[in-house]
Coordinates of C-alpha atoms and ligand atoms in Angstrom, one line a residue:
X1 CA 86.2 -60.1 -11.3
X2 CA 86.8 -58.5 -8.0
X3 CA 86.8 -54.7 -8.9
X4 CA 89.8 -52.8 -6.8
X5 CA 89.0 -50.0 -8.9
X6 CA 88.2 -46.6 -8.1
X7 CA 86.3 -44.2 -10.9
X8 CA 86.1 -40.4 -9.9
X9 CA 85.2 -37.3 -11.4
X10 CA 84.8 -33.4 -10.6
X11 CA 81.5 -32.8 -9.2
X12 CA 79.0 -31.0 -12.1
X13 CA 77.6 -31.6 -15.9
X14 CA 77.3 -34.9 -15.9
X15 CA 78.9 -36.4 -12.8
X16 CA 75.9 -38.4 -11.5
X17 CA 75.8 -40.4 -14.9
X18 CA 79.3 -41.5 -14.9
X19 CA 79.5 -42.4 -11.2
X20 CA 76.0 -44.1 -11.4
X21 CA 77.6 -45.9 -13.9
X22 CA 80.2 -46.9 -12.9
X23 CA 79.1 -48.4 -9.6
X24 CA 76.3 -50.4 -11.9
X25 CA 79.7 -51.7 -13.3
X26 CA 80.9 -52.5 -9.6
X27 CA 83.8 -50.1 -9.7
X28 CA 84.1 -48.0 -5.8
X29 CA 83.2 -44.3 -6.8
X30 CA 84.6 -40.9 -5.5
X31 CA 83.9 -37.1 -6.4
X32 CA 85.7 -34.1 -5.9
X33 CA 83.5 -31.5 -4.8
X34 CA 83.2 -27.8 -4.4
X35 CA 82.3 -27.9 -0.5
X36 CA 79.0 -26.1 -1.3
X37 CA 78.3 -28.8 -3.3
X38 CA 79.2 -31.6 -1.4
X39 CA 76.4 -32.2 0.6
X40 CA 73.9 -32.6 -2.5
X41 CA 76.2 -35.4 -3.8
X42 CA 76.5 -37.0 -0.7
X43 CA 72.3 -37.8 -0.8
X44 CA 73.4 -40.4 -3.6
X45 CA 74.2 -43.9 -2.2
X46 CA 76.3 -44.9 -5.3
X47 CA 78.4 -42.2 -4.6
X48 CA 81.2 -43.7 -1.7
X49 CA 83.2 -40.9 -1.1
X50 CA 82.8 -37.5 -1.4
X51 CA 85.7 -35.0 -1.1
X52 CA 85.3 -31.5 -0.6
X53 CA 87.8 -28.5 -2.0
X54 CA 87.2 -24.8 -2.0
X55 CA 88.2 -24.2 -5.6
X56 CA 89.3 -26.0 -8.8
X57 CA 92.4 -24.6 -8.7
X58 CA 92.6 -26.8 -5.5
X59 CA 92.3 -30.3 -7.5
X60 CA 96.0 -30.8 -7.7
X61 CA 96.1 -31.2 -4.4
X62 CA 93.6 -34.1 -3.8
X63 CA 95.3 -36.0 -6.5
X64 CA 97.9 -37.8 -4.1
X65 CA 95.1 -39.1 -2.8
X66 CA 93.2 -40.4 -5.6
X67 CA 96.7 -42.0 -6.3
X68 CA 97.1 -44.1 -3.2
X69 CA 94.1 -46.2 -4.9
X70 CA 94.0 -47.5 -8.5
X71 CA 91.9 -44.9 -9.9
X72 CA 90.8 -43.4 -13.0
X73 CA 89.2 -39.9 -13.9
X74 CA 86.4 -39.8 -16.2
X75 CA 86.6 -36.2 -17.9
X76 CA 83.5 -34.2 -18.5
X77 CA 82.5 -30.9 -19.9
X78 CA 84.0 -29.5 -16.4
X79 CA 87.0 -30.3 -16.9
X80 CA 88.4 -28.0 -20.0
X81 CA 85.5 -25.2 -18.5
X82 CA 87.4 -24.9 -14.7
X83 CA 90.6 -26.6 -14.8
X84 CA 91.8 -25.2 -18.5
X85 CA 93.3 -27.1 -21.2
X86 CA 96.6 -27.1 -19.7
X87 CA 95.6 -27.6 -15.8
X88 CA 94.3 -31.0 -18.0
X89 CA 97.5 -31.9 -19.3
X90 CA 98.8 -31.7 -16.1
X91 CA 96.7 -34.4 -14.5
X92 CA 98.7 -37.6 -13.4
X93 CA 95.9 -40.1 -12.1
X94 CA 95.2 -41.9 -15.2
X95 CA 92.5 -39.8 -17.3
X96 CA 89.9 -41.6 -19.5
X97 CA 90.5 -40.7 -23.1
X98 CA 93.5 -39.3 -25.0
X99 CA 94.9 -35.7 -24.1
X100 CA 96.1 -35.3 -27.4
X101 CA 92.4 -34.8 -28.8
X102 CA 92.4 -31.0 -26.6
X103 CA 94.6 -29.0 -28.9
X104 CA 92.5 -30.0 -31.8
X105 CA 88.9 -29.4 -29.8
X106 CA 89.7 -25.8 -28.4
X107 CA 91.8 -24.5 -31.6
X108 CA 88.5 -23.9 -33.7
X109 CA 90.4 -24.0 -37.2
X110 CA 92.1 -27.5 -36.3
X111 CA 88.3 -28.5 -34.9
X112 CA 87.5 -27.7 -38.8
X113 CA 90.3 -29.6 -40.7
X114 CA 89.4 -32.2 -38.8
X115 CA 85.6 -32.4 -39.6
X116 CA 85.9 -31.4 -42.9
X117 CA 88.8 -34.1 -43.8
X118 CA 85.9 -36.5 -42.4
X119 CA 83.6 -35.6 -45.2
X120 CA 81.5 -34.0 -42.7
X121 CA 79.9 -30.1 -44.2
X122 CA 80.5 -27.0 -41.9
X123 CA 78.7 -23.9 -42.2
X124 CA 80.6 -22.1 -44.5
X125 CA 82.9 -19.1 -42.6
X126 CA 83.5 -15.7 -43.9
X127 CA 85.7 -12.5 -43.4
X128 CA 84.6 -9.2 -42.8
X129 CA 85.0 -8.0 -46.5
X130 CA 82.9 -11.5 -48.1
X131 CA 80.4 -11.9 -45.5
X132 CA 76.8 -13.3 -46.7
X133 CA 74.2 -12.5 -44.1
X134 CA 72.8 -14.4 -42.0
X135 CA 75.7 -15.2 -39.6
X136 CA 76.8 -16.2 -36.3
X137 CA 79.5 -14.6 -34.6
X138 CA 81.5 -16.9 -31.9
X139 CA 84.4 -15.7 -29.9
X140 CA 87.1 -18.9 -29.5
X141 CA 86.7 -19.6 -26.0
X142 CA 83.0 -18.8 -25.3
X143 CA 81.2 -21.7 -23.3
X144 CA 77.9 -23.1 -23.5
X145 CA 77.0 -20.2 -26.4
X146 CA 77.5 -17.8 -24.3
X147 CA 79.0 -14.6 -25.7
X148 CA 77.6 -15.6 -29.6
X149 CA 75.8 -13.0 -31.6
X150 CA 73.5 -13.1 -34.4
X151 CA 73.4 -10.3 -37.4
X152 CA 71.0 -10.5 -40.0
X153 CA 72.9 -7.2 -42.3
X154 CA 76.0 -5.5 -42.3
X155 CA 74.7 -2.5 -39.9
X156 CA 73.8 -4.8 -37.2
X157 CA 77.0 -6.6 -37.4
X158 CA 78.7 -3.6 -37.5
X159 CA 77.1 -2.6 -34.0
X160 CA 77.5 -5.6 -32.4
X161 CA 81.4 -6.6 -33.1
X162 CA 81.6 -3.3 -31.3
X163 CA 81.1 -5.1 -27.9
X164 CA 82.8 -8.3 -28.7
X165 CA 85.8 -8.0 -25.9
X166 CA 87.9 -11.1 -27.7
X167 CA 90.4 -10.9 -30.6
X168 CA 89.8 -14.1 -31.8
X169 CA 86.1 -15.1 -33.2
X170 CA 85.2 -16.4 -36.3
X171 CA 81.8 -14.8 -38.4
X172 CA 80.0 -18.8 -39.9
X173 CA 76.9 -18.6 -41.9
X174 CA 74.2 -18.9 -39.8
X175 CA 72.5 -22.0 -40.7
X176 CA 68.4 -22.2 -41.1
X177 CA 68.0 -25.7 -39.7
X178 CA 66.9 -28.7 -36.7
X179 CA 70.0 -29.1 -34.2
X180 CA 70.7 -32.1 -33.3
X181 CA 73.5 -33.3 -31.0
X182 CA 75.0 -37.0 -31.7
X183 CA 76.1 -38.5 -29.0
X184 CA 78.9 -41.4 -29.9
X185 CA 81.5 -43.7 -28.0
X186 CA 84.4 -45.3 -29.8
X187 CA 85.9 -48.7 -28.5
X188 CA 89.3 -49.1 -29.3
X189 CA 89.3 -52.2 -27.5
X190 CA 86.5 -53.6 -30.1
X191 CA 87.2 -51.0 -33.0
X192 CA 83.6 -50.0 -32.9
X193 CA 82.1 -46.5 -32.9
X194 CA 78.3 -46.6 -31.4
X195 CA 75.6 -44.1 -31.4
X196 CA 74.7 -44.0 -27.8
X197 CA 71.9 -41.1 -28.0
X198 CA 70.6 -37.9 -29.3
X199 CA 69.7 -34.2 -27.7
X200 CA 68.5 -31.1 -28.3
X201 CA 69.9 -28.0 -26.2
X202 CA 67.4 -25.8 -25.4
X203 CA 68.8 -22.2 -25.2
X204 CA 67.4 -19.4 -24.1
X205 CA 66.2 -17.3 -25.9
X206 CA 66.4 -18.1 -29.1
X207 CA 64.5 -21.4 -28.3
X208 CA 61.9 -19.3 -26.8
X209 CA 61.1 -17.0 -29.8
X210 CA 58.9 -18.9 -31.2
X211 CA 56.3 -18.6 -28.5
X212 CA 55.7 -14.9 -29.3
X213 CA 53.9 -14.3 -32.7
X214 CA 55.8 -13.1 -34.9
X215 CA 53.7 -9.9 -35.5
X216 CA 55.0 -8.6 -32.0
X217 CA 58.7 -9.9 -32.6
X218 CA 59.7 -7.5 -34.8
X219 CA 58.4 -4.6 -32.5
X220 CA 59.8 -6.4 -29.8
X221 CA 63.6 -6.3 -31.2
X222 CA 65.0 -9.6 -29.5
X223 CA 68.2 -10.4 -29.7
X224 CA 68.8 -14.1 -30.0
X225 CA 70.9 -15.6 -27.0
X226 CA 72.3 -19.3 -27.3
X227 CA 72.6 -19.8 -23.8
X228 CA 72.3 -23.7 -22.8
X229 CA 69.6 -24.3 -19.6
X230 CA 68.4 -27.9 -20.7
X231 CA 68.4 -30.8 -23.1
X232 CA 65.1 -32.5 -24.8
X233 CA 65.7 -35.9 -26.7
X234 CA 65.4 -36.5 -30.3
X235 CA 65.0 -40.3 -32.7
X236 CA 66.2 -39.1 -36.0
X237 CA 64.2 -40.1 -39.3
X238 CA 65.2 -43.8 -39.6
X239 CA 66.8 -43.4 -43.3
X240 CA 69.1 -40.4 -41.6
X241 CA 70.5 -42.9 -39.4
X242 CA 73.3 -44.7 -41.6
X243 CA 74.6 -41.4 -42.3
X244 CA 74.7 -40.6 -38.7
X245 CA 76.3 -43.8 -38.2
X246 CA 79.0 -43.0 -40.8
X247 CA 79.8 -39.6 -39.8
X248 CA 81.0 -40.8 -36.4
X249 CA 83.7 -43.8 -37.8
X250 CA 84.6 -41.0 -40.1
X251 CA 85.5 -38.8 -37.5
X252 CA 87.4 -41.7 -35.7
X253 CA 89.3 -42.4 -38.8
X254 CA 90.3 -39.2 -39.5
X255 CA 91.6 -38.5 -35.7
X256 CA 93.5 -41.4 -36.1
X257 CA 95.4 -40.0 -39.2
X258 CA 95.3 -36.0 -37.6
X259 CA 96.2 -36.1 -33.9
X260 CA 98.4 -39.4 -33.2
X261 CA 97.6 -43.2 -33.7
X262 CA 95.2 -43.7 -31.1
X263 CA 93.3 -40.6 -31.7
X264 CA 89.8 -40.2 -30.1
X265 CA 88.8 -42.6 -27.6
X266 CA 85.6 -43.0 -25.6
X267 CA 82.2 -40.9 -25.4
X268 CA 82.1 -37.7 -28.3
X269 CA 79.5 -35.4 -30.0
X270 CA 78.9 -34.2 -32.9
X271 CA 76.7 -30.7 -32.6
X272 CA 74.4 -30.5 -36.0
X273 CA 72.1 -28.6 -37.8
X274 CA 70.2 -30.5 -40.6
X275 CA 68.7 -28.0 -43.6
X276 CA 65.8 -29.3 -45.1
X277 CA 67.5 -31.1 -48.1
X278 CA 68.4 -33.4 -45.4
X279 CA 72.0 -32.5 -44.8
X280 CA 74.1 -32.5 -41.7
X281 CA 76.0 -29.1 -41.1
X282 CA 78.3 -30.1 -38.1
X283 CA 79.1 -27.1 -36.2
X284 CA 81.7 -28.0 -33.4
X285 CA 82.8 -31.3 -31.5
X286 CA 82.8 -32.4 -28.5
X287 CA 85.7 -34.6 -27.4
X288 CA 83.9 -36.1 -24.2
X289 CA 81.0 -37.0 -22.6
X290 CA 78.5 -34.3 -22.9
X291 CA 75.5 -33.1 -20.9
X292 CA 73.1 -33.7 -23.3
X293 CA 73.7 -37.6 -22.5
X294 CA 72.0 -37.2 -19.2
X295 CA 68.8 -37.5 -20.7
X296 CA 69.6 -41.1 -21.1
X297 CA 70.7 -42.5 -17.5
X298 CA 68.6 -45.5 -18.6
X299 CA 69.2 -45.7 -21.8
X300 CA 68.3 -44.5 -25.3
X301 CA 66.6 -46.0 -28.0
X302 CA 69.9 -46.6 -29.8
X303 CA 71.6 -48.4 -27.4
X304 CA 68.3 -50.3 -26.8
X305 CA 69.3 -51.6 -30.0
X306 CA 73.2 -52.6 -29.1
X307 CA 72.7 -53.8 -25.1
X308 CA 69.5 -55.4 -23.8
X309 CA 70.2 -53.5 -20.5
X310 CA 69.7 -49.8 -19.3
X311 CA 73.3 -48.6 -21.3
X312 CA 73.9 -44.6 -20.7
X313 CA 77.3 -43.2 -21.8
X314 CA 78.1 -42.7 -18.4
X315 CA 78.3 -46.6 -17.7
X316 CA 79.1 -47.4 -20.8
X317 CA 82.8 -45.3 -20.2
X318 CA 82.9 -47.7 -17.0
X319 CA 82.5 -51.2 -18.9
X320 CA 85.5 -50.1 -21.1
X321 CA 87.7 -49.6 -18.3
X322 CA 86.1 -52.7 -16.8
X323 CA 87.2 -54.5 -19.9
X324 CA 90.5 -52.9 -20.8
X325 CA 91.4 -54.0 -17.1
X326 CA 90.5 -57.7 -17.5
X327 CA 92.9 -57.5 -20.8
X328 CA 95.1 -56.1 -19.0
X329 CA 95.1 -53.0 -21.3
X330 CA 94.3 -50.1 -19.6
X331 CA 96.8 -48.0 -20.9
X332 CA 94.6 -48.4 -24.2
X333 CA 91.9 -46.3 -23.0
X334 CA 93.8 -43.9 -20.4
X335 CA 96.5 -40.9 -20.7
Ligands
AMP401 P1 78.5 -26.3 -15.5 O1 79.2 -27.3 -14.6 O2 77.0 -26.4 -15.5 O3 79.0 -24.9 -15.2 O4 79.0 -26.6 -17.0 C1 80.3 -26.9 -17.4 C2 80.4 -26.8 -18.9 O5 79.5 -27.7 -19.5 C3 80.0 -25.4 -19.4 O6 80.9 -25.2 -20.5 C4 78.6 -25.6 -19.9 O7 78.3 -24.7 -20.9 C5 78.5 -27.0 -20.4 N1 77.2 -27.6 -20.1 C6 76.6 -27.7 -18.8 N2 75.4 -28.2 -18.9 C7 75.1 -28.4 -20.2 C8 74.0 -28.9 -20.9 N3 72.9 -29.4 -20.3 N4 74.1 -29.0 -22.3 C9 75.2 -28.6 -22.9 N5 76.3 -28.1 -22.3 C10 76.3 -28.0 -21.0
AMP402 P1 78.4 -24.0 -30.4 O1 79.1 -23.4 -29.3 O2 79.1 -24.0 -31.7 O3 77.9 -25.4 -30.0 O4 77.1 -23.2 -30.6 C1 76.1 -22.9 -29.6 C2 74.8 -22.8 -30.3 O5 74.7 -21.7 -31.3 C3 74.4 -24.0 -31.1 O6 73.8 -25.0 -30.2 C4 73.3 -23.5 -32.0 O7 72.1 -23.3 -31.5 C5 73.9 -22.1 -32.4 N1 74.7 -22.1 -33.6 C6 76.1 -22.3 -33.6 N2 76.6 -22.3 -34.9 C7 75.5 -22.1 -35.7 C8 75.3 -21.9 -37.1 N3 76.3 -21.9 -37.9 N4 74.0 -21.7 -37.5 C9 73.0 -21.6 -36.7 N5 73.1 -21.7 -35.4 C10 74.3 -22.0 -34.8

């Protein structure tokens, strides 16, 4: 097939997977780029075209150009973080994946309907009056785990709300566990949901406690932070797997029957805590391809298992728009 396509994306998170991907798929490739950016993306020779722009309010303005080619914009975490949910919506080029899914993945009581109508647990959430310490506090909005605090009793909580600047935040149990983020893509050209890899964030500090005995941690009064910085990979326990599996054609199902029809499409994650009882606690979803997937630009050991080829989500994203096109069904996979 002779590939007239063009893929693009904004230039951060995970922009070097998806355009590394998608030239191994023989699609052209261009980036929009902060201009102190630019010249580190232009050192990759898979990347064709590099456009520069001072801000990210600015993107509107390149988009006549992506237009004048047949292209298609592969979101990433970027996209909601610097653009807005709205600025989003407004995108014309055709954008990989269904807009609908945003309202339900930044409203954080719709992100829990949804989960929960999946069969999926959620750390249970409290009001100030019931509240059963340990919890997490997270304001609605806050990125990366930034702006999250921890309380272990009512006086600390009481000290630390204090300095939380946002009206809207929720309190969640704070669950004793091993994260694990699941990184999935659903097909709706093949109605198939695959497991494409696993993370964990590392976040400082709370990542870093355990390095300092916990003698001189209690003198030491840290505060834990959930900041991201990096991701390490994970292979769950083999018998945890089919559950793993399940939980991510559940939550395709259920978008289907929530948000419209076609519901999620393409590259999600599933953030998780497992208790030792061996129980997922989902704590939030992402509704695109996430950083953690980075780890795998050559693949994972799950999708080893599916495609005897180096398979990351960024490429995979590009064989389904390589494949909708030959079926001439693009609009399947695209808003
Ligand atoms: P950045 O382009 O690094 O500013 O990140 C854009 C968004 O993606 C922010 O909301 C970050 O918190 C999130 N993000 C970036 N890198 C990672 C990572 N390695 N793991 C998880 N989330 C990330
Ligand atoms: P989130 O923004 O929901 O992905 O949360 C950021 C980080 O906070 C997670 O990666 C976890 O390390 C931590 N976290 C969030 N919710 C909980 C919870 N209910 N119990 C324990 N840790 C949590």
């Amino acid at each position: 097939m002779k590939n007239n396509t063009t893929i693009a994306t904004l230039g951060s998170h995970s922009a070097l997977q998806i355009l590394k991907g998608a030239k191994d798929e023989g699609f052209r490739t261009v980036l929009i780029a902060l201009y102190d950016k630019a010249d580190f993306y232009r050192r990759f020779p898979f990347i064709d075209k590099v456009i520069g722009i001072a801000h990210y309010s600015d993107f509107p303005s390149v988009e006549k150009q992506l237009k004048n080619h047949t292209t298609v914009l592969v979101p990433h975490g970027s996209f909601v973080a610097y653009l807005g949910k709205e600025g989003n919506k407004k995108i014309k080029v055709p954008y990989f994946g269904n807009k609908k899914v945003l309202d339900w993945e930044e409203d954080r009581g719709l992100q829990r309907k949804w989960i929960e109508s999946a069969d999926i647990l959620m750390p249970p959430e409290f009001t100030e009056k019931n509240i059963q310490f340990p919890v997490i506090v997270k304001t609605f909005g806050a990125a990366g785990g930034s702006g999250y605090f921890f309380a272990a009793n009512k006086k600390e909580f009481m000290e630390k709300i204090r300095s939380i600047k946002s009206p809207r935040y929720v309190i969640q149990q704070y669950v004793v566990g091993v994260t694990c983020y699941l990184h999935y893509f659903y097909s709706p050209l093949i109605n198939t949901v695959e497991l494409m890899s696993i993370d964990r964030r590392y976040e400082t500090n709370v990542d870093g406690m355990g390095r300092i005995p916990s003698q001189y941690q209690h003198s030491m009064q840290i505060d834990p932070s959930y900041v991201v910085v990096g991701n390490s990979s994970l292979v769950l326990r083999e018998s945890l797997l089919p559950e793993a599996y399940a939980m991510g054609e559940r939550i395709v199902a259920s978008s289907k029957k929530l948000i419209d029809h076609r519901g999620l499409i393409g590259p999600f994650c599933l953030e998780t805590i497992i208790t030792p009882d061996q129980k997922f606690y989902a704590m939030e979803i992402s509704c695109r391809i996430v950083a953690g997937t980075n780890l795998f630009i050559e693949g994972s050991p799950y999708s080893w298992l599916t495609y005897n080829e180096p398979m990351s989500t960024g490429r995979r994203i590009a064989r389904e728009i390589k494949f909708a096109i030959t079926k001439n069904k693009l609009n399947t996979v695209v808003d």
